[in-house]
mmCIF file of C-alpha atoms and ligand atoms in Angstrom:
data_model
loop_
_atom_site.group_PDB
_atom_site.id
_atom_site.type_symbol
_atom_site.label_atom_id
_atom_site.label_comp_id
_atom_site.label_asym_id
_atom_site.label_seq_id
_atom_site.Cartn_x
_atom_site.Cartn_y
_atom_site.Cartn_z
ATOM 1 C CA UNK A 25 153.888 68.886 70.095
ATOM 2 C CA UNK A 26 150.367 67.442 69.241
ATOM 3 C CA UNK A 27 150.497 67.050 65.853
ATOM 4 C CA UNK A 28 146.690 66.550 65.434
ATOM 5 C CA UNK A 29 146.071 70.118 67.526
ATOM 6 C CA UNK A 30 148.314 71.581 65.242
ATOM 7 C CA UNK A 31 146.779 70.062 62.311
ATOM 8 C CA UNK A 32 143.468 71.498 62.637
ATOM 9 C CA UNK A 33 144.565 75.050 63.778
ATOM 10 C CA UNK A 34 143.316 77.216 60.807
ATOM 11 C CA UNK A 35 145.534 80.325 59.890
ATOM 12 C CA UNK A 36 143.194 83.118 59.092
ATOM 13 C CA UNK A 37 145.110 86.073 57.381
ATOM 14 C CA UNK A 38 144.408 89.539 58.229
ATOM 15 C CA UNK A 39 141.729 88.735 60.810
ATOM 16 C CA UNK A 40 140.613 91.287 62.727
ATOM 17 C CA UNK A 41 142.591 93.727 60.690
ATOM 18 C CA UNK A 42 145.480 93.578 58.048
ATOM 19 C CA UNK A 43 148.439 92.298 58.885
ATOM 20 C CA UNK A 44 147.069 89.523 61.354
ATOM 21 C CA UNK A 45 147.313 85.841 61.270
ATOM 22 C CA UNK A 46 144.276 85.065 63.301
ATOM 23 C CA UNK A 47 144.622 81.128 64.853
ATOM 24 C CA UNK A 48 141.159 80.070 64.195
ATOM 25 C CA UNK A 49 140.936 77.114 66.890
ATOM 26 C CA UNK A 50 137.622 76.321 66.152
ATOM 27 C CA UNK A 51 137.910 73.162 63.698
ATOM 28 C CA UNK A 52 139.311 71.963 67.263
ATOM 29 C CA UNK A 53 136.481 72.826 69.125
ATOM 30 C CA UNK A 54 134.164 71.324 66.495
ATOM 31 C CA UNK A 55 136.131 67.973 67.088
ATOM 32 C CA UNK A 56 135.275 65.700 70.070
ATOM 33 C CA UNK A 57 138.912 63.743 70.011
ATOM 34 C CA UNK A 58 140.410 67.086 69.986
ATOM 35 C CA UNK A 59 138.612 69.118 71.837
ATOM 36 C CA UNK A 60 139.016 66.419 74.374
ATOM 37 C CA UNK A 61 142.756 66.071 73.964
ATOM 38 C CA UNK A 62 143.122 69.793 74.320
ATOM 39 C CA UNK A 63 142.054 70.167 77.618
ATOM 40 C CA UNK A 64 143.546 66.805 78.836
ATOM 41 C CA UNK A 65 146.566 68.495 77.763
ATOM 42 C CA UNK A 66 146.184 71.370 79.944
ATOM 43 C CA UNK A 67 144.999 69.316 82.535
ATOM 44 C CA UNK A 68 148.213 67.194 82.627
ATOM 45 C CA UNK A 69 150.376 70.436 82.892
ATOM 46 C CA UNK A 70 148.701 71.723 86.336
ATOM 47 C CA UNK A 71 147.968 67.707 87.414
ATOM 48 C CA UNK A 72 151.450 68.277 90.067
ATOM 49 C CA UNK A 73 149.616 70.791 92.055
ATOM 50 C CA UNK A 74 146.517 71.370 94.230
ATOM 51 C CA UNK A 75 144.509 74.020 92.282
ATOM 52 C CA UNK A 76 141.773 75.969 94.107
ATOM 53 C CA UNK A 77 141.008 77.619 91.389
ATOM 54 C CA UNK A 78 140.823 78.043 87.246
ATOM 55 C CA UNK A 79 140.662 81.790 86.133
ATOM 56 C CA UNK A 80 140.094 81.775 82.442
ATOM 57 C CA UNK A 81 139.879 85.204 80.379
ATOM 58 C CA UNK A 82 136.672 86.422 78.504
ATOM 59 C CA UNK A 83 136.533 84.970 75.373
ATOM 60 C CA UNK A 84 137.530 81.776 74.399
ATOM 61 C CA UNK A 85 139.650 81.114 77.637
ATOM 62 C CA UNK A 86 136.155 80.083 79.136
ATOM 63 C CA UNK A 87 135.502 77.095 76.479
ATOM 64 C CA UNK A 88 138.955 75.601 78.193
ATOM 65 C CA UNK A 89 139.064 76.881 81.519
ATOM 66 C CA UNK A 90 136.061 75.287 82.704
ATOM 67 C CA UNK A 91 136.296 71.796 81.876
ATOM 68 C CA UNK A 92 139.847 72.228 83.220
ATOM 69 C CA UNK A 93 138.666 73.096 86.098
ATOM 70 C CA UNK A 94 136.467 70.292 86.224
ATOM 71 C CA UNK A 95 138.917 67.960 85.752
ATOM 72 C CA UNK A 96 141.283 69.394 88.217
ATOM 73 C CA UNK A 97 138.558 69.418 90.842
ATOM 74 C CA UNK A 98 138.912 73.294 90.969
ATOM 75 C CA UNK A 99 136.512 76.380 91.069
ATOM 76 C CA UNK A 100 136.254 78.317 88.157
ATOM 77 C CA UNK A 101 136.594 82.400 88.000
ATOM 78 C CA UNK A 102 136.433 84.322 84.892
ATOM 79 C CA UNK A 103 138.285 87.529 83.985
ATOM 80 C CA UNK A 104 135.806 89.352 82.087
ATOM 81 C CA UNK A 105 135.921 92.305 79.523
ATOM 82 C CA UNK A 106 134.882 95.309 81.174
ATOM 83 C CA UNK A 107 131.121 95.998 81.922
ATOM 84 C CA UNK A 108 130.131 92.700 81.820
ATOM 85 C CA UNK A 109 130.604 91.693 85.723
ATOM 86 C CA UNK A 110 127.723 92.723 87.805
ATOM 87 C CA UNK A 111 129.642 92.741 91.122
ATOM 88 C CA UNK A 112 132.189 94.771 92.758
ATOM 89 C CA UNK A 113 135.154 94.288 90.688
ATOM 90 C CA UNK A 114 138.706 95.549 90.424
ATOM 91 C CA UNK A 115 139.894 95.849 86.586
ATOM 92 C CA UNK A 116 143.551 96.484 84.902
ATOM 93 C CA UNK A 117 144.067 98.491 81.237
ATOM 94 C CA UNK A 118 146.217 96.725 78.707
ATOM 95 C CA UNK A 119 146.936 96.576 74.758
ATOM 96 C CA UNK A 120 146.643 93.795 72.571
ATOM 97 C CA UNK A 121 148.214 92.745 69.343
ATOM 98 C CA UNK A 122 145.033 94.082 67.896
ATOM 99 C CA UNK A 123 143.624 96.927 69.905
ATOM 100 C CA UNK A 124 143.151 98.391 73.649
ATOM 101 C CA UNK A 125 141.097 96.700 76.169
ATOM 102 C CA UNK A 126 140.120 96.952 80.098
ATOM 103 C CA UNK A 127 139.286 93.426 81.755
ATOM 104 C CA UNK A 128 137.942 93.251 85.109
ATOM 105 C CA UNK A 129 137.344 90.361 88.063
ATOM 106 C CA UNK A 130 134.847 89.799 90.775
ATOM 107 C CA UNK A 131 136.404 91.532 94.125
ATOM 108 C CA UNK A 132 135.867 88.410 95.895
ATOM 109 C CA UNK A 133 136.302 85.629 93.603
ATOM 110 C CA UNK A 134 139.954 84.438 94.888
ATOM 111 C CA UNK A 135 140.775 84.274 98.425
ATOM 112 C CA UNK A 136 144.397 85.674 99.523
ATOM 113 C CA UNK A 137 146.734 82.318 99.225
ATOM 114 C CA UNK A 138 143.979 80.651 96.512
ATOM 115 C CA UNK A 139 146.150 78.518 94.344
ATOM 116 C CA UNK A 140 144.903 79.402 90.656
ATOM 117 C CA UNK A 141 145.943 78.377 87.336
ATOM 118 C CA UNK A 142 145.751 80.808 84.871
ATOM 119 C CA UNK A 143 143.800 79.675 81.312
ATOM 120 C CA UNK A 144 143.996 81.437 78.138
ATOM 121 C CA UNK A 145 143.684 80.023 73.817
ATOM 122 C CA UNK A 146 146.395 82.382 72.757
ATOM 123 C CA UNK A 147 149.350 84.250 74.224
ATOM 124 C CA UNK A 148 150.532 86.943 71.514
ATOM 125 C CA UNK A 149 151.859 90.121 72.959
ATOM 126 C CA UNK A 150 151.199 89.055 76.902
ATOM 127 C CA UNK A 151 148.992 91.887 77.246
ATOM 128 C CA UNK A 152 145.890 89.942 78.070
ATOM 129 C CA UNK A 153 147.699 87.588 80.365
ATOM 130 C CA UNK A 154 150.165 90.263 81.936
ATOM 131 C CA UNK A 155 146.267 92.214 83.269
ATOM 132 C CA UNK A 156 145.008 89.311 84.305
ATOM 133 C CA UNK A 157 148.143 88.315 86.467
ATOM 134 C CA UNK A 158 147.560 91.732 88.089
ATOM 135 C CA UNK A 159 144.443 91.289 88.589
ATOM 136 C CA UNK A 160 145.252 88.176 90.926
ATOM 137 C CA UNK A 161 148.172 89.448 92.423
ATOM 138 C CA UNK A 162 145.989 92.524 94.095
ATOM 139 C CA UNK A 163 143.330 89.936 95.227
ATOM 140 C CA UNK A 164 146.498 87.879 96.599
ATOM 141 C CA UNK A 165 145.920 84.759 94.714
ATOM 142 C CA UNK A 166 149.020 82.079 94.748
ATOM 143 C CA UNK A 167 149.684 81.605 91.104
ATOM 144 C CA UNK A 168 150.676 78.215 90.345
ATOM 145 C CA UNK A 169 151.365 78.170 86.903
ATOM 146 C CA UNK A 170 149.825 80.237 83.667
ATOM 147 C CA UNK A 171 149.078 77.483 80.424
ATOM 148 C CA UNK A 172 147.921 78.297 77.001
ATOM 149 C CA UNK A 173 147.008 75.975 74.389
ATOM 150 C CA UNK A 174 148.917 78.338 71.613
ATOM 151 C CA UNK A 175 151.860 80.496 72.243
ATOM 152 C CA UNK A 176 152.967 82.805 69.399
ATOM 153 C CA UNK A 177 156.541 82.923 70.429
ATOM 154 C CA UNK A 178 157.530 85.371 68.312
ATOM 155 C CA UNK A 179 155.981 88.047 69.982
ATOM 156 C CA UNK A 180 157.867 87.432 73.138
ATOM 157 C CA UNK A 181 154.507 87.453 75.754
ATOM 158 C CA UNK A 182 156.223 85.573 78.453
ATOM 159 C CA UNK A 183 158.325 88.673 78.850
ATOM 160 C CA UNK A 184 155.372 90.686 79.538
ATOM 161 C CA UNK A 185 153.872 88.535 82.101
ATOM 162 C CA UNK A 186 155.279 88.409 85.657
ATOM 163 C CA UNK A 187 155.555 85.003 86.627
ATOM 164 C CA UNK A 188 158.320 82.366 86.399
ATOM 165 C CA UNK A 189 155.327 79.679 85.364
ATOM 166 C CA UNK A 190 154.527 79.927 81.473
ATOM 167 C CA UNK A 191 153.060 76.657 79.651
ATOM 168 C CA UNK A 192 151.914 76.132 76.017
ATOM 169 C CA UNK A 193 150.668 73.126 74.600
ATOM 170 C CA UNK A 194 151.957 74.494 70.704
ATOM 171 C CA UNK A 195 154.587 76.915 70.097
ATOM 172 C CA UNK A 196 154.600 78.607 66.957
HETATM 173 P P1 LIG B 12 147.764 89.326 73.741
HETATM 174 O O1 LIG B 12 147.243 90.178 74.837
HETATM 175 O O2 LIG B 12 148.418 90.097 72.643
HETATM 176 O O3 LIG B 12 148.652 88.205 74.271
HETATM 177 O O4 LIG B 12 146.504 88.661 73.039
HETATM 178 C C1 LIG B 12 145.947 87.509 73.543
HETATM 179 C C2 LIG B 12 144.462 87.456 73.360
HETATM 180 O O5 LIG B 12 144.039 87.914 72.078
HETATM 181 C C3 LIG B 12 144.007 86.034 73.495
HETATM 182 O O6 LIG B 12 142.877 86.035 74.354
HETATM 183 C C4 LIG B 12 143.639 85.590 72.093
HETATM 184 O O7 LIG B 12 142.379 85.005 72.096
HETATM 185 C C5 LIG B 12 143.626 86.854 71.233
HETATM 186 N N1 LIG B 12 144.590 86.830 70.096
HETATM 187 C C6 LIG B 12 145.635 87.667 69.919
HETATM 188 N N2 LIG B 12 146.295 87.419 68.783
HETATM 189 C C7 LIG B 12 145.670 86.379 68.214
HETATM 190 C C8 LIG B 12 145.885 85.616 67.005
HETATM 191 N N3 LIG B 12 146.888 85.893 66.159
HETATM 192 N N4 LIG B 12 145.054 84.599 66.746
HETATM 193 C C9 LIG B 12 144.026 84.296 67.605
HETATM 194 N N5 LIG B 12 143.778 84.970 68.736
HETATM 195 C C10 LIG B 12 144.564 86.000 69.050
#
C-alpha cells in the first residue's frame, strides 16, 4: 500500500458523532505529490478498460472523480445528495455508518451499456456505494469496476454492494 497516502491520513476520533474514527483525507488533498499520486492510483486501477464514464458521489468523491475522469478520457456524472440536482432524477434511500441519507442522479446522465467507473474517498458500511450502484443499474449503465481510495474493511461494505468489481487503494 502507499505508504505516503497512508501517512498523511489523519484519524479524527468521534467525528461526526461519538464513537467514529473520521479519516480526515485532507492533509492529502493539501499536498500536490499526493494529491497527485492519489488519483494516478485510481487511474491505474480502471487504465485496462474503456470508461465512458466517472460517477463520483456528493461529497468528496467529486475532488477524485473528476480528474479521474480526466485522465481516463471519460465523462464525468455525479451522484448527488438529494435536492441538489435540478433535473429529472431517479434517487435510492440508504443508511450510513453515521446517519440516513437519499442520493439522487440525473435521469439521463448514463446511457444503457455506458461503461462507468464508480468513485468514492471512503467505503465504510457500503451504504453509499450499494445506492449509487442502484442508481446505475436502473439507468442500465455497464459497471466496470467500483475504486475507493480508503476501504474500512472491517465493516464488511463490499458485501453490501452488488458487484464482483471492488478496488481500494488502502485497506484498513
Ligand atoms: P458508507 O455508506 O457507510 O460506506 O459511508 C461512506 C461515505 O461516508 C463516504 O462517502 C465517506 O465519505 C463517508 N464516511 C463514512 N465513514 C467515514 C469515516 N470513518 N471517515 C471518513 N468518511 C467516512
Amino acid at each position: 500500500m502507499p505508504q505516503a497516502l497512508i501517512d498523511a491520513i489523519r484519524d479524527v476520533q468521534d467525528f461526526p458523532k461519538p464513537g467514529i474514527i473520521f479519516k480526515d483525507i485532507t492533509p492529502i488533498l493539501g499536498d500536490h505529490a499526493l494529491l497527485q499520486r492519489s488519483i494516478d492510483l485510481l487511474v491505474e486501477k480502471a487504465s485496462d478498460h474503456q470508461i465512458d464514464k466517472v460517477v463520483a458521489i456528493d461529497a468528496r468523491g467529486f475532488i477524485f472523480g473528476a480528474p479521474v475522469a480526466l485522465a481516463l478520457g471519460a465523462g464525468f456524472t455525479p451522484v448527488r445528495k438529494k435536492g441538489k440536482l435540478p433535473w429529472k432524477t431517479y434517487e435510492e434511500a440508504y443508511s450510513l455508518e453515521y446517519g440516513e441519507n437519499i442520493v439522487e442522479i440525473h435521469q439521463d446522465a448514463i446511457k444503457p451499456g455506458d461503461k462507468v467507473l464508480l468513485v468514492d474517498d471512503l467505503l465504510a458500511t457500503g451504504g453509499t456505494a450499494a445506492a449509487a450502484v442502484k442508481l446505475l443499474e436502473k439507468l442500465g449503465a455497464d459497471i466496470v469496476s467500483v475504486s475507493f481510495l480508503i476501504e474500512l474493511s472491517f465493516l464488511n461494505g463490499r458485501g453490501k454492494i452488488n458487484h464482483p468489481k471492488i478496488n481500494s487503494i488502502i485497506t484498513y
